[in-house]
Short mmCIF file of C-alpha atoms in Angstrom, two decimals:
data_model
loop_
_atom_site.label_atom_id
_atom_site.label_comp_id
_atom_site.label_asym_id
_atom_site.label_seq_id
_atom_site.Cartn_x
_atom_site.Cartn_y
_atom_site.Cartn_z
CA MET A 742 -23.63 -3.56 -16.95
CA THR A 743 -22.55 -6.38 -14.65
CA GLN A 744 -19.08 -7.70 -15.44
CA GLN A 745 -18.73 -11.41 -16.15
CA LYS A 746 -15.82 -13.79 -15.97
CA ALA A 747 -14.89 -16.03 -18.89
CA THR A 748 -17.09 -18.76 -17.38
CA GLY A 749 -20.16 -16.51 -17.69
CA ALA A 750 -20.59 -16.15 -13.90
CA PRO A 751 -21.34 -12.55 -12.82
CA THR A 752 -18.76 -10.72 -10.74
CA SER A 753 -19.34 -7.85 -8.36
CA PRO A 754 -17.95 -4.40 -9.21
CA PRO A 755 -14.35 -3.93 -8.04
CA ARG A 756 -13.98 -2.45 -4.56
CA VAL A 757 -12.70 1.13 -4.28
CA TRP A 758 -11.32 2.27 -0.93
CA THR A 759 -11.38 5.96 -0.01
CA VAL A 760 -8.29 7.27 1.77
CA ASP A 761 -8.31 10.66 3.49
CA ILE A 762 -4.91 12.28 4.07
CA LEU A 763 -5.15 14.78 6.94
CA LEU A 764 -2.65 17.63 6.78
CA ALA A 765 -1.50 20.39 9.10
CA GLU A 766 0.57 23.41 8.13
CA GLY A 767 4.23 22.42 7.74
CA PHE A 768 3.38 18.78 6.94
CA VAL A 769 6.22 16.39 6.14
CA LEU A 770 6.54 16.05 2.37
CA THR A 771 8.27 12.66 2.67
CA GLU A 772 5.20 11.24 4.36
CA LEU A 773 2.74 12.79 1.91
CA SER A 774 4.67 11.35 -1.01
CA ALA A 775 4.96 7.94 0.64
CA VAL A 776 1.18 7.68 1.07
CA ALA A 777 -0.05 9.30 -2.14
CA GLU A 778 2.57 7.97 -4.56
CA THR A 779 2.49 4.41 -3.24
CA LEU A 780 -1.29 4.30 -3.64
CA ARG A 781 -1.02 5.91 -7.08
CA ILE A 782 1.40 3.20 -8.22
CA ALA A 783 -0.96 0.54 -6.87
CA ASN A 784 -3.70 2.07 -9.01
CA ARG A 785 -1.36 1.84 -12.00
CA VAL A 786 -0.38 -1.78 -11.33
CA LEU A 787 -3.88 -3.13 -10.82
CA ALA A 788 -6.36 -3.35 -13.68
CA GLN A 789 -9.17 -1.80 -11.65
CA PRO A 790 -7.75 1.16 -9.64
CA PRO A 791 -8.76 0.46 -6.03
CA PHE A 792 -7.82 3.68 -4.23
CA ARG A 793 -9.41 7.14 -4.16
CA ILE A 794 -7.60 9.92 -2.27
CA CYS A 795 -8.78 13.14 -0.66
CA PHE A 796 -6.54 15.71 1.06
CA ARG A 797 -8.17 17.33 4.10
CA SER A 798 -7.31 19.92 6.73
CA ALA A 799 -9.11 21.71 9.55
CA GLN A 800 -10.23 24.71 7.46
CA GLY A 801 -9.59 23.47 3.94
CA GLY A 802 -7.75 25.57 1.36
CA GLN A 803 -4.04 25.56 0.61
CA LEU A 804 -1.45 24.26 3.06
CA SER A 805 2.31 24.31 2.64
CA CYS A 806 5.00 21.89 3.73
CA ARG A 807 8.36 23.06 5.03
CA ALA A 808 9.80 22.61 1.53
CA GLY A 809 7.32 25.19 0.23
CA LEU A 810 5.01 22.88 -1.75
CA LEU A 811 1.35 23.94 -1.64
CA VAL A 812 -1.46 21.38 -1.51
CA ASP A 813 -5.16 22.11 -1.98
CA THR A 814 -7.29 20.54 0.75
CA ASP A 815 -10.95 20.04 1.56
CA PRO A 816 -12.15 20.74 5.13
CA TYR A 817 -12.85 18.02 7.67
CA ILE A 818 -16.45 16.81 7.63
CA ASP A 819 -18.69 15.60 10.46
CA ARG A 820 -19.54 12.28 8.83
CA PRO A 821 -16.46 11.10 6.92
CA ASP A 822 -17.03 8.24 4.51
CA ALA A 823 -13.35 7.27 4.17
CA ASP A 824 -12.25 3.71 4.81
CA PHE A 825 -8.80 4.86 5.96
CA ALA A 826 -7.24 8.09 7.20
CA PHE A 827 -3.57 9.01 7.38
CA VAL A 828 -2.64 11.88 9.70
CA LEU A 829 0.72 13.32 8.74
CA GLY A 830 3.33 14.75 11.06
CA ASN A 831 4.69 18.27 10.74
CA THR A 832 7.95 18.02 12.78
CA ASP A 833 6.28 19.63 15.83
CA PRO A 834 4.41 17.27 18.17
CA ASP A 835 3.19 20.30 20.16
CA HIS A 836 1.44 21.85 17.15
CA PRO A 837 -2.25 22.37 18.09
CA ALA A 838 -3.41 21.13 14.67
CA LEU A 839 -2.21 17.64 15.63
CA SER A 840 -4.58 17.40 18.60
CA LEU A 841 -7.38 15.63 16.75
CA GLY A 842 -9.27 13.61 19.34
CA ARG A 843 -12.76 14.51 18.10
CA VAL A 844 -11.77 14.25 14.45
CA LEU A 845 -10.32 10.78 14.97
CA LYS A 846 -13.50 9.63 16.71
CA ARG A 847 -15.54 10.72 13.69
CA TYR A 848 -13.52 8.33 11.58
CA THR A 849 -13.27 5.39 13.96
CA SER A 850 -16.96 5.57 14.92
CA ARG A 851 -17.80 5.00 11.25
CA GLY A 852 -15.50 2.01 10.89
CA ALA A 853 -12.41 3.69 9.44
CA ARG A 854 -8.86 2.75 10.39
CA VAL A 855 -6.60 5.68 11.23
CA PHE A 856 -2.83 5.80 10.74
CA LEU A 857 -1.01 8.44 12.80
CA LEU A 858 2.48 9.22 11.53
CA ALA A 859 5.50 10.46 13.53
CA GLU A 860 4.55 13.71 15.35
CA ALA A 861 0.84 13.01 14.93
CA ALA A 862 1.40 9.66 16.67
CA ALA A 863 3.46 11.29 19.41
CA ARG A 864 0.74 13.87 20.07
CA TYR A 865 -1.91 11.14 20.27
CA LEU A 866 0.18 9.06 22.68
CA LYS A 867 0.77 12.12 24.84
CA ASP A 868 -2.89 13.17 24.85
CA GLN A 869 -4.14 9.65 25.54
CA GLY A 870 -1.42 8.76 28.03
CA ARG A 871 -0.78 5.37 26.45
CA GLY A 872 1.99 3.49 24.69
CA GLY A 873 2.45 2.97 20.98
CA ALA A 874 4.87 3.72 18.16
CA THR A 875 6.28 7.00 16.94
CA HIS A 876 9.54 8.15 15.38
CA TRP A 877 12.43 7.47 17.76
CA GLU A 878 13.25 11.20 17.99
CA ASN A 879 9.73 11.97 19.19
CA ALA A 880 9.84 9.09 21.66
CA ALA A 881 13.12 10.41 23.10
CA LEU A 882 11.61 13.89 23.40
CA LEU A 883 8.53 12.62 25.22
CA ARG A 884 10.63 10.54 27.60
CA GLU A 885 12.73 13.58 28.40
CA ARG A 886 9.68 15.71 29.09
CA GLN A 887 7.49 13.17 30.88
CA GLY A 888 9.91 10.69 32.38
CA LEU A 889 8.66 7.17 31.86
CA PHE A 890 6.97 6.92 28.48
CA GLU A 891 6.04 3.66 26.82
CA ALA A 892 6.93 4.19 23.17
CA SER A 893 7.71 1.19 21.00
CA HIS A 894 10.73 1.04 18.71
CA ALA A 895 8.62 -0.85 16.15
CA LEU A 896 7.62 0.75 12.85
CA ALA A 897 3.95 0.68 13.87
CA SER A 898 1.67 -0.38 16.70
CA GLU A 899 -2.03 -1.29 16.39
CA ASP A 900 -4.55 -0.35 19.07
CA GLY A 901 -7.96 -1.25 17.67
CA PRO A 902 -8.70 1.06 14.72
CA ILE A 903 -5.77 3.37 15.60
CA ILE A 904 -2.31 2.58 14.23
CA THR A 905 0.55 4.72 15.51
CA CYS A 906 3.55 4.78 13.21
CA ALA A 907 7.15 5.91 13.02
CA GLY A 908 6.45 7.89 9.84
CA MET A 909 9.19 9.26 7.56
CA GLY A 910 10.60 6.59 5.21
CA ALA A 911 8.81 3.81 7.09
CA THR A 912 5.52 5.26 5.83
CA THR A 913 6.13 3.44 2.55
CA ASP A 914 6.27 0.12 4.41
CA ILE A 915 3.00 0.89 6.20
CA VAL A 916 1.22 1.72 2.95
CA LEU A 917 2.67 -1.35 1.20
CA ALA A 918 1.46 -3.49 4.10
CA LEU A 919 -2.02 -2.00 3.67
CA ILE A 920 -1.96 -2.71 -0.07
CA GLY A 921 -0.98 -6.31 0.67
CA ARG A 922 -3.85 -6.73 3.11
CA LEU A 923 -6.47 -5.20 0.81
CA THR A 924 -5.39 -6.61 -2.55
CA SER A 925 -2.78 -9.36 -2.66
CA ALA A 926 0.80 -10.15 -1.77
CA ALA A 927 1.70 -10.19 -5.47
CA ALA A 928 0.34 -6.67 -5.96
CA GLN A 929 2.29 -5.52 -2.92
CA VAL A 930 5.53 -6.95 -4.27
CA SER A 931 4.88 -5.48 -7.73
CA VAL A 932 4.40 -1.99 -6.28
CA ALA A 933 7.50 -2.37 -4.11
CA ASN A 934 9.53 -3.43 -7.16
CA ILE A 935 8.47 -0.36 -9.14
CA MET A 936 9.48 1.82 -6.19
CA LEU A 937 12.83 -0.02 -5.92
CA HIS A 938 11.77 -0.80 -2.35
CA GLU A 939 13.66 -4.04 -1.79
CA GLN A 940 12.30 -5.12 1.58
CA VAL A 941 8.74 -4.63 2.79
CA ARG A 942 9.05 -4.40 6.56
CA ASP A 943 6.12 -5.42 8.73
CA TYR A 944 4.76 -3.47 11.69
CA SER A 945 6.90 -5.36 14.19
CA SER A 946 10.16 -4.54 12.42
CA LEU A 947 12.37 -2.31 14.52
CA GLN A 948 13.26 1.19 13.48
CA PRO A 949 16.70 1.07 11.80
CA PHE A 950 18.74 2.34 14.74
CA SER A 951 17.47 -0.67 16.72
CA GLY A 952 18.30 -3.19 14.00
CA ALA A 953 15.53 -4.19 11.61
CA ARG A 954 15.66 -7.66 10.11
CA PRO A 955 16.44 -7.68 6.37
CA THR A 956 13.60 -9.78 5.01
CA ILE A 957 10.53 -9.66 2.76
CA THR A 958 8.27 -12.02 4.70
CA GLY A 959 10.29 -13.15 7.70
CA ASP A 960 10.83 -16.63 6.22
CA ARG A 961 14.13 -17.26 4.43
CA ASP A 962 12.86 -19.98 2.08
CA LEU A 963 9.79 -17.96 1.14
CA ASP A 964 11.92 -14.86 0.48
CA HIS A 965 14.18 -16.94 -1.77
CA ALA A 966 11.20 -18.35 -3.68
CA ILE A 967 9.79 -14.86 -4.31
CA ARG A 968 13.16 -13.61 -5.57
CA LEU A 969 13.40 -16.56 -7.96
CA MET A 970 9.93 -15.72 -9.29
CA GLN A 971 10.84 -12.05 -9.68
CA ALA A 972 13.93 -12.98 -11.67
CA ASN A 973 12.04 -15.36 -13.97
CA ILE A 974 8.94 -13.56 -15.25
CA GLU A 975 9.36 -14.03 -19.00
CA GLU A 976 10.21 -17.72 -18.69
CA PRO A 977 8.48 -18.87 -15.48
CA LEU A 978 10.16 -21.60 -13.49
CA PRO A 979 8.12 -24.70 -12.70
CA ILE A 980 7.36 -24.86 -9.00
CA GLY A 981 9.26 -28.14 -8.93
CA GLU A 982 12.46 -26.35 -9.94
CA ILE A 983 11.89 -23.70 -7.28
CA VAL A 984 11.50 -26.23 -4.47
CA ALA A 985 14.55 -28.11 -5.75
CA GLU A 986 16.57 -24.90 -5.58
CA LEU A 987 15.33 -24.27 -2.04
CA GLY A 988 15.79 -27.85 -0.88
CA VAL A 989 12.26 -28.08 0.54
CA SER A 990 9.21 -30.11 -0.42
CA THR A 991 6.37 -28.75 -2.58
CA ARG A 992 3.99 -29.21 0.33
CA SER A 993 6.28 -27.22 2.62
CA LEU A 994 6.45 -24.31 0.17
CA GLU A 995 2.68 -24.36 -0.32
CA ARG A 996 2.21 -24.25 3.45
CA LYS A 997 4.53 -21.24 3.72
CA PHE A 998 2.64 -19.36 0.98
CA ARG A 999 -0.69 -20.08 2.68
CA THR A 1000 0.58 -19.08 6.12
CA TYR A 1001 2.38 -15.87 5.20
CA LEU A 1002 0.65 -14.69 2.01
CA ALA A 1003 -2.76 -16.42 1.98
CA THR A 1004 -2.23 -17.79 -1.52
CA THR A 1005 -0.53 -20.62 -3.41
CA PRO A 1006 2.89 -20.51 -5.11
CA ASN A 1007 1.28 -20.78 -8.55
CA GLY A 1008 -1.35 -18.18 -7.72
CA PHE A 1009 1.24 -15.72 -6.44
CA TYR A 1010 3.51 -16.28 -9.45
CA ARG A 1011 0.65 -15.85 -11.91
CA GLU A 1012 -0.57 -12.63 -10.31
CA MET A 1013 2.93 -11.18 -10.24
CA ARG A 1014 3.19 -11.81 -13.98
CA LEU A 1015 -0.27 -10.30 -14.59
CA ASN A 1016 0.73 -7.21 -12.61
CA LYS A 1017 3.74 -6.77 -14.86
CA ALA A 1018 1.43 -7.18 -17.84
CA ASN A 1019 -0.74 -4.34 -16.53
CA ASN A 1020 2.28 -2.11 -16.26
CA LEU A 1021 3.34 -2.89 -19.85
CA LEU A 1022 -0.19 -2.44 -21.17
CA LEU A 1023 -0.48 1.04 -19.74
CA ASN A 1024 3.05 2.32 -20.16
CA THR A 1025 4.40 0.85 -23.42
CA THR A 1026 3.37 0.48 -27.06
CA MET A 1027 4.05 -3.26 -27.06
CA SER A 1028 1.29 -5.35 -28.60
CA VAL A 1029 -0.91 -7.46 -26.36
CA ARG A 1030 0.70 -10.55 -27.87
CA GLU A 1031 4.19 -9.25 -27.07
CA ILE A 1032 3.15 -8.39 -23.54
CA GLY A 1033 1.75 -11.86 -22.97
CA LEU A 1034 5.01 -13.43 -24.09
CA ALA A 1035 7.09 -11.01 -22.01
CA CYS A 1036 5.15 -12.07 -18.93
CA GLY A 1037 5.42 -15.79 -19.54
CA PHE A 1038 2.02 -16.46 -21.12
CA GLN A 1039 2.69 -18.39 -24.31
CA ASN A 1040 -1.01 -18.90 -25.08
CA GLY A 1041 -4.40 -17.73 -23.82
CA PHE A 1042 -3.17 -14.47 -22.26
CA SER A 1043 -6.26 -12.40 -23.12
CA THR A 1044 -8.67 -15.10 -21.93
CA LEU A 1045 -6.83 -15.55 -18.63
CA TYR A 1046 -6.57 -11.78 -18.15
CA LYS A 1047 -10.31 -11.31 -18.58
CA SER A 1048 -11.11 -14.23 -16.27
CA VAL A 1049 -9.10 -12.53 -13.51
CA PHE A 1050 -9.88 -8.83 -14.06
CA GLY A 1051 -13.22 -8.90 -15.83
CA ILE A 1052 -11.92 -6.90 -18.81
CA THR A 1053 -9.76 -7.77 -21.81
CA PRO A 1054 -6.26 -6.29 -22.19
CA PHE A 1055 -7.42 -4.51 -25.38
CA ALA A 1056 -10.39 -2.92 -23.59
CA LEU A 1057 -8.30 -1.85 -20.61
CA ARG A 1058 -5.69 -0.17 -22.81
CA LYS A 1059 -8.35 1.60 -24.87
CA ARG A 1060 -10.23 2.78 -21.76
CA ARG A 1061 -7.13 4.16 -20.07
CA ARG A 1062 -5.96 5.92 -23.24
CA LEU A 1063 -9.38 7.55 -23.69
CA GLY A 1064 -9.39 8.51 -20.01
CA ALA A 1065 -12.70 6.76 -19.47
CA ASP A 1066 -11.86 5.72 -15.91
CA GLN A 1067 -10.01 8.88 -14.94
CA SER A 1068 -11.15 12.17 -13.48
CA PRO A 1069 -9.21 15.45 -13.86
CA ASP A 1070 -7.24 14.68 -10.72
CA PHE A 1071 -6.01 11.72 -8.72
CA GLN A 1072 -7.63 12.99 -5.51
CA ASN A 1073 -11.07 12.05 -6.80
CA VAL A 1074 -10.65 8.64 -8.39
CA GLY A 1075 -7.02 7.66 -8.32
CA GLU A 1076 -5.04 7.18 -11.48
#
Protein backbone atom coordinates (compact mmCIF):
# COMPACT_ATOMS: atom_id res chain seq x y z
CA MET A 1 0.00 0.00 0.00
CA THR A 2 1.32 3.45 -0.88
CA GLN A 3 2.33 5.48 2.16
CA GLN A 4 0.73 8.88 2.62
CA LYS A 5 1.74 11.96 4.54
CA ALA A 6 -0.62 13.66 6.98
CA THR A 7 -1.78 15.92 4.14
CA GLY A 8 -3.02 12.90 2.17
CA ALA A 9 -0.40 13.28 -0.58
CA PRO A 10 1.21 9.95 -1.60
CA THR A 11 4.88 9.43 -0.86
CA SER A 12 7.28 7.12 -2.64
CA PRO A 13 8.69 4.10 -0.79
CA PRO A 14 11.83 4.92 1.21
CA ARG A 15 15.10 4.42 -0.66
CA VAL A 16 17.31 1.50 0.38
CA TRP A 17 20.97 1.57 -0.67
CA THR A 18 22.89 -1.69 -1.04
CA VAL A 19 26.47 -1.65 0.24
CA ASP A 20 28.90 -4.44 -0.66
CA ILE A 21 31.89 -4.87 1.66
CA LEU A 22 34.72 -6.62 -0.20
CA LEU A 23 37.07 -8.62 2.00
CA ALA A 24 40.41 -10.36 1.56
CA GLU A 25 41.98 -12.83 3.98
CA GLY A 26 43.51 -10.96 6.93
CA PHE A 27 41.15 -7.98 6.55
CA VAL A 28 41.41 -5.12 9.04
CA LEU A 29 38.74 -5.56 11.71
CA THR A 30 38.79 -1.84 12.58
CA GLU A 31 37.70 -1.00 9.05
CA LEU A 32 35.02 -3.69 8.89
CA SER A 33 33.53 -2.45 12.15
CA ALA A 34 33.70 1.19 11.05
CA VAL A 35 31.70 0.46 7.89
CA ALA A 36 29.20 -2.11 9.15
CA GLU A 37 28.52 -0.67 12.62
CA THR A 38 28.19 2.93 11.45
CA LEU A 39 25.62 1.88 8.83
CA ARG A 40 23.85 -0.31 11.39
CA ILE A 41 23.50 2.64 13.77
CA ALA A 42 22.16 4.76 10.91
CA ASN A 43 19.52 2.09 10.34
CA ARG A 44 18.64 2.30 14.04
CA VAL A 45 18.44 6.09 14.08
CA LEU A 46 16.27 6.49 11.00
CA ALA A 47 12.65 5.37 10.96
CA GLN A 48 13.01 3.59 7.63
CA PRO A 49 16.35 1.66 7.61
CA PRO A 50 18.13 2.84 4.46
CA PHE A 51 21.13 0.50 4.23
CA ARG A 52 21.46 -3.16 3.23
CA ILE A 53 24.87 -4.83 3.57
CA CYS A 54 26.47 -7.81 1.86
CA PHE A 55 29.94 -9.20 2.63
CA ARG A 56 31.76 -10.49 -0.46
CA SER A 57 35.09 -12.08 -1.33
CA ALA A 58 36.70 -13.63 -4.40
CA GLN A 59 35.58 -17.20 -3.67
CA GLY A 60 32.95 -16.66 -0.99
CA GLY A 61 32.91 -18.67 2.23
CA GLN A 62 34.54 -17.80 5.53
CA LEU A 63 37.40 -15.31 5.80
CA SER A 64 39.33 -14.40 8.93
CA CYS A 65 40.86 -11.14 10.08
CA ARG A 66 44.20 -11.01 11.86
CA ALA A 67 42.35 -10.96 15.19
CA GLY A 68 40.84 -14.35 14.34
CA LEU A 69 37.23 -13.29 13.71
CA LEU A 70 35.52 -15.27 10.95
CA VAL A 71 33.06 -13.65 8.55
CA ASP A 72 30.79 -15.47 6.10
CA THR A 73 30.97 -13.98 2.61
CA ASP A 74 29.22 -14.36 -0.72
CA PRO A 75 31.35 -14.56 -3.90
CA TYR A 76 31.83 -11.65 -6.28
CA ILE A 77 29.26 -11.54 -9.07
CA ASP A 78 29.57 -10.40 -12.68
CA ARG A 79 26.72 -7.90 -12.51
CA PRO A 80 26.73 -6.36 -9.02
CA ASP A 81 23.64 -4.39 -8.09
CA ALA A 82 25.22 -2.53 -5.15
CA ASP A 83 25.09 1.25 -4.99
CA PHE A 84 28.37 1.39 -3.05
CA ALA A 85 31.32 -0.92 -2.44
CA PHE A 86 33.94 -0.70 0.29
CA VAL A 87 37.19 -2.60 -0.31
CA LEU A 88 38.97 -3.22 2.97
CA GLY A 89 42.71 -3.31 3.54
CA ASN A 90 44.51 -6.29 5.03
CA THR A 91 47.83 -4.69 6.16
CA ASP A 92 49.63 -5.98 3.03
CA PRO A 93 49.39 -3.78 -0.08
CA ASP A 94 51.19 -6.50 -2.07
CA HIS A 95 48.51 -9.10 -1.33
CA PRO A 96 47.20 -10.42 -4.70
CA ALA A 97 43.58 -10.35 -3.45
CA LEU A 98 43.77 -6.54 -3.42
CA SER A 99 44.45 -6.32 -7.15
CA LEU A 100 40.83 -5.86 -8.20
CA GLY A 101 40.89 -3.92 -11.45
CA ARG A 102 38.24 -6.02 -13.23
CA VAL A 103 36.08 -6.31 -10.13
CA LEU A 104 36.09 -2.55 -9.62
CA LYS A 105 35.08 -1.98 -13.25
CA ARG A 106 32.06 -4.24 -12.75
CA TYR A 107 30.88 -1.91 -10.01
CA THR A 108 31.73 1.43 -11.58
CA SER A 109 30.32 0.45 -14.99
CA ARG A 110 26.95 -0.08 -13.29
CA GLY A 111 27.00 3.27 -11.52
CA ALA A 112 28.36 2.25 -8.12
CA ARG A 113 30.81 4.34 -6.12
CA VAL A 114 33.78 2.42 -4.74
CA PHE A 115 35.70 3.25 -1.56
CA LEU A 116 39.20 1.76 -1.33
CA LEU A 117 40.61 1.72 2.19
CA ALA A 118 44.27 1.86 3.27
CA GLU A 119 46.18 -1.04 1.61
CA ALA A 120 43.43 -1.51 -0.99
CA ALA A 121 43.86 2.15 -1.93
CA ALA A 122 47.64 1.82 -2.03
CA ARG A 123 47.42 -1.20 -4.33
CA TYR A 124 45.04 0.65 -6.66
CA LEU A 125 47.30 3.71 -6.80
CA LYS A 126 50.29 1.51 -7.54
CA ASP A 127 48.51 -0.50 -10.24
CA GLN A 128 47.03 2.59 -11.88
CA GLY A 129 50.14 4.74 -11.50
CA ARG A 130 48.18 7.73 -10.24
CA GLY A 131 47.87 9.87 -7.13
CA GLY A 132 45.27 9.65 -4.41
CA ALA A 133 44.91 9.01 -0.70
CA THR A 134 46.00 6.06 1.40
CA HIS A 135 47.20 5.55 4.96
CA TRP A 136 50.39 7.53 5.55
CA GLU A 137 52.35 4.33 6.30
CA ASN A 138 51.42 2.89 2.90
CA ALA A 139 52.27 6.16 1.18
CA ALA A 140 55.71 6.17 2.82
CA LEU A 141 56.27 2.56 1.73
CA LEU A 142 55.33 3.29 -1.87
CA ARG A 143 57.56 6.35 -1.97
CA GLU A 144 60.45 4.28 -0.68
CA ARG A 145 59.90 1.60 -3.29
CA GLN A 146 59.01 3.75 -6.29
CA GLY A 147 60.67 7.08 -5.61
CA LEU A 148 58.31 9.90 -6.48
CA PHE A 149 54.78 8.90 -5.58
CA GLU A 150 51.88 11.32 -5.44
CA ALA A 151 49.94 10.26 -2.36
CA SER A 152 47.76 12.79 -0.58
CA HIS A 153 47.83 13.27 3.19
CA ALA A 154 44.06 13.87 3.12
CA LEU A 155 41.63 11.37 4.62
CA ALA A 156 40.18 10.63 1.17
CA SER A 157 40.52 11.62 -2.46
CA GLU A 158 37.79 11.36 -5.13
CA ASP A 159 38.58 10.37 -8.71
CA GLY A 160 35.24 9.95 -10.45
CA PRO A 161 33.46 6.92 -8.93
CA ILE A 162 36.64 5.78 -7.12
CA ILE A 163 37.41 7.18 -3.66
CA THR A 164 40.78 6.28 -2.18
CA CYS A 165 40.90 6.55 1.60
CA ALA A 166 43.29 6.45 4.52
CA GLY A 167 41.26 3.70 6.20
CA MET A 168 41.70 2.67 9.85
CA GLY A 169 39.88 5.04 12.25
CA ALA A 170 39.21 7.56 9.48
CA THR A 171 36.87 5.00 7.91
CA THR A 172 34.21 6.14 10.37
CA ASP A 173 34.48 9.70 9.03
CA ILE A 174 34.12 8.46 5.45
CA VAL A 175 30.99 6.46 6.27
CA LEU A 176 29.50 9.34 8.28
CA ALA A 177 30.14 11.65 5.33
CA LEU A 178 28.30 9.18 3.08
CA ILE A 179 25.37 9.03 5.51
CA GLY A 180 25.22 12.83 5.50
CA ARG A 181 25.15 12.96 1.72
CA LEU A 182 22.47 10.29 1.34
CA THR A 183 20.17 11.16 4.24
CA SER A 184 20.67 14.44 6.09
CA ALA A 185 23.15 16.37 8.16
CA ALA A 186 20.98 15.84 11.24
CA ALA A 187 21.05 12.06 10.78
CA GLN A 188 24.82 12.21 10.37
CA VAL A 189 25.25 14.16 13.60
CA SER A 190 22.87 11.83 15.46
CA VAL A 191 24.86 8.75 14.40
CA ALA A 192 28.13 10.47 15.31
CA ASN A 193 26.74 11.34 18.75
CA ILE A 194 25.75 7.73 19.46
CA MET A 195 29.26 6.64 18.47
CA LEU A 196 30.79 9.35 20.69
CA HIS A 197 32.48 10.59 17.52
CA GLU A 198 32.87 14.26 18.35
CA GLN A 199 34.14 15.64 15.06
CA VAL A 200 33.09 14.46 11.62
CA ARG A 201 36.09 15.17 9.41
CA ASP A 202 35.58 15.78 5.72
CA TYR A 203 37.62 14.25 2.91
CA SER A 204 40.04 17.17 2.76
CA SER A 205 40.96 16.92 6.44
CA LEU A 206 44.57 15.93 6.91
CA GLN A 207 45.57 12.68 8.51
CA PRO A 208 46.34 13.37 12.19
CA PHE A 209 50.13 13.41 11.93
CA SER A 210 49.76 16.30 9.46
CA GLY A 211 47.39 18.28 11.67
CA ALA A 212 43.67 17.92 11.05
CA ARG A 213 41.43 20.86 11.88
CA PRO A 214 39.17 20.26 14.90
CA THR A 215 35.76 21.12 13.48
CA ILE A 216 32.37 19.65 12.62
CA THR A 217 31.61 21.66 9.48
CA GLY A 218 34.59 23.94 8.98
CA ASP A 219 32.62 27.01 10.10
CA ARG A 220 33.04 28.13 13.72
CA ASP A 221 29.62 29.78 14.09
CA LEU A 222 27.83 26.83 12.52
CA ASP A 223 29.70 24.39 14.78
CA HIS A 224 28.67 26.45 17.81
CA ALA A 225 25.03 26.51 16.69
CA ILE A 226 24.96 22.72 16.28
CA ARG A 227 26.47 22.21 19.74
CA LEU A 228 23.84 24.50 21.26
CA MET A 229 21.12 22.45 19.55
CA GLN A 230 22.66 19.19 20.77
CA ALA A 231 22.71 20.48 24.33
CA ASN A 232 19.09 21.67 24.22
CA ILE A 233 16.96 18.84 22.83
CA GLU A 234 14.32 18.55 25.55
CA GLU A 235 13.75 22.31 25.73
CA PRO A 236 14.66 23.61 22.26
CA LEU A 237 16.14 27.07 22.04
CA PRO A 238 14.42 29.57 19.75
CA ILE A 239 16.61 30.34 16.76
CA GLY A 240 16.63 33.95 17.92
CA GLU A 241 18.41 32.94 21.13
CA ILE A 242 20.94 30.91 19.17
CA VAL A 243 21.87 33.78 16.86
CA ALA A 244 22.08 36.11 19.86
CA GLU A 245 24.52 33.71 21.51
CA LEU A 246 26.58 33.56 18.32
CA GLY A 247 26.45 37.29 17.66
CA VAL A 248 25.31 36.84 14.05
CA SER A 249 22.10 37.67 12.22
CA THR A 250 19.33 35.12 11.57
CA ARG A 251 19.88 35.53 7.84
CA SER A 252 23.60 34.83 8.23
CA LEU A 253 22.94 31.61 10.16
CA GLU A 254 20.33 30.49 7.62
CA ARG A 255 22.83 31.10 4.82
CA LYS A 256 25.46 28.99 6.62
CA PHE A 257 23.01 26.10 7.11
CA ARG A 258 22.03 26.22 3.43
CA THR A 259 25.63 26.41 2.23
CA TYR A 260 27.15 23.71 4.42
CA LEU A 261 24.22 21.42 5.27
CA ALA A 262 21.58 22.07 2.58
CA THR A 263 18.87 22.72 5.15
CA THR A 264 17.50 25.41 7.47
CA PRO A 265 18.33 25.89 11.17
CA ASN A 266 14.78 24.93 12.16
CA GLY A 267 14.74 21.94 9.82
CA PHE A 268 18.07 20.66 11.13
CA TYR A 269 17.02 21.15 14.76
CA ARG A 270 13.69 19.39 14.22
CA GLU A 271 15.26 16.41 12.50
CA MET A 272 17.89 16.04 15.20
CA ARG A 273 15.10 15.87 17.78
CA LEU A 274 13.15 13.36 15.67
CA ASN A 275 16.26 11.19 15.36
CA LYS A 276 16.55 11.12 19.13
CA ALA A 277 12.88 10.20 19.29
CA ASN A 278 13.54 7.23 17.00
CA ASN A 279 16.31 6.05 19.28
CA LEU A 280 14.05 6.28 22.34
CA LEU A 281 11.16 4.57 20.56
CA LEU A 282 13.25 1.56 19.67
CA ASN A 283 15.48 1.26 22.71
CA THR A 284 13.39 2.29 25.74
CA THR A 285 10.01 1.53 27.29
CA MET A 286 9.10 5.21 27.54
CA SER A 287 5.62 6.05 26.30
CA VAL A 288 5.21 7.91 23.03
CA ARG A 289 3.97 10.90 25.00
CA GLU A 290 7.07 10.84 27.23
CA ILE A 291 9.33 10.54 24.21
CA GLY A 292 7.70 13.51 22.52
CA LEU A 293 8.26 15.64 25.61
CA ALA A 294 11.85 14.42 26.00
CA CYS A 295 12.57 15.56 22.46
CA GLY A 296 10.98 18.97 22.79
CA PHE A 297 7.59 18.29 21.20
CA GLN A 298 4.99 19.57 23.64
CA ASN A 299 2.07 18.84 21.30
CA GLY A 300 1.39 17.07 18.00
CA PHE A 301 4.39 14.73 18.16
CA SER A 302 2.68 11.74 16.52
CA THR A 303 1.17 13.85 13.73
CA LEU A 304 4.50 15.52 12.95
CA TYR A 305 6.32 12.18 13.10
CA LYS A 306 3.96 10.60 10.58
CA SER A 307 4.15 13.62 8.27
CA VAL A 308 7.94 13.21 8.12
CA PHE A 309 8.38 9.42 8.15
CA GLY A 310 5.09 8.15 6.77
CA ILE A 311 4.40 5.98 9.83
CA THR A 312 3.19 6.73 13.35
CA PRO A 313 5.49 6.24 16.35
CA PHE A 314 3.11 3.54 17.68
CA ALA A 315 3.21 1.63 14.38
CA LEU A 316 6.99 1.88 14.10
CA ARG A 317 7.52 0.55 17.63
CA LYS A 318 5.08 -2.31 17.07
CA ARG A 319 6.64 -3.24 13.72
CA ARG A 320 10.18 -3.29 15.07
CA ARG A 321 9.18 -5.31 18.14
CA LEU A 322 7.41 -7.88 15.96
CA GLY A 323 10.42 -7.97 13.63
CA ALA A 324 8.25 -7.14 10.65
CA ASP A 325 10.96 -5.14 8.91
CA GLN A 326 13.86 -7.36 9.90
CA SER A 327 15.41 -10.43 8.33
CA PRO A 328 17.43 -13.03 10.27
CA ASP A 329 20.60 -11.05 9.67
CA PHE A 330 21.74 -7.50 9.09
CA GLN A 331 23.57 -8.43 5.88
CA ASN A 332 20.27 -8.80 4.04
CA VAL A 333 18.16 -5.86 5.14
CA GLY A 334 20.02 -3.91 7.77
CA GLU A 335 18.72 -3.61 11.29
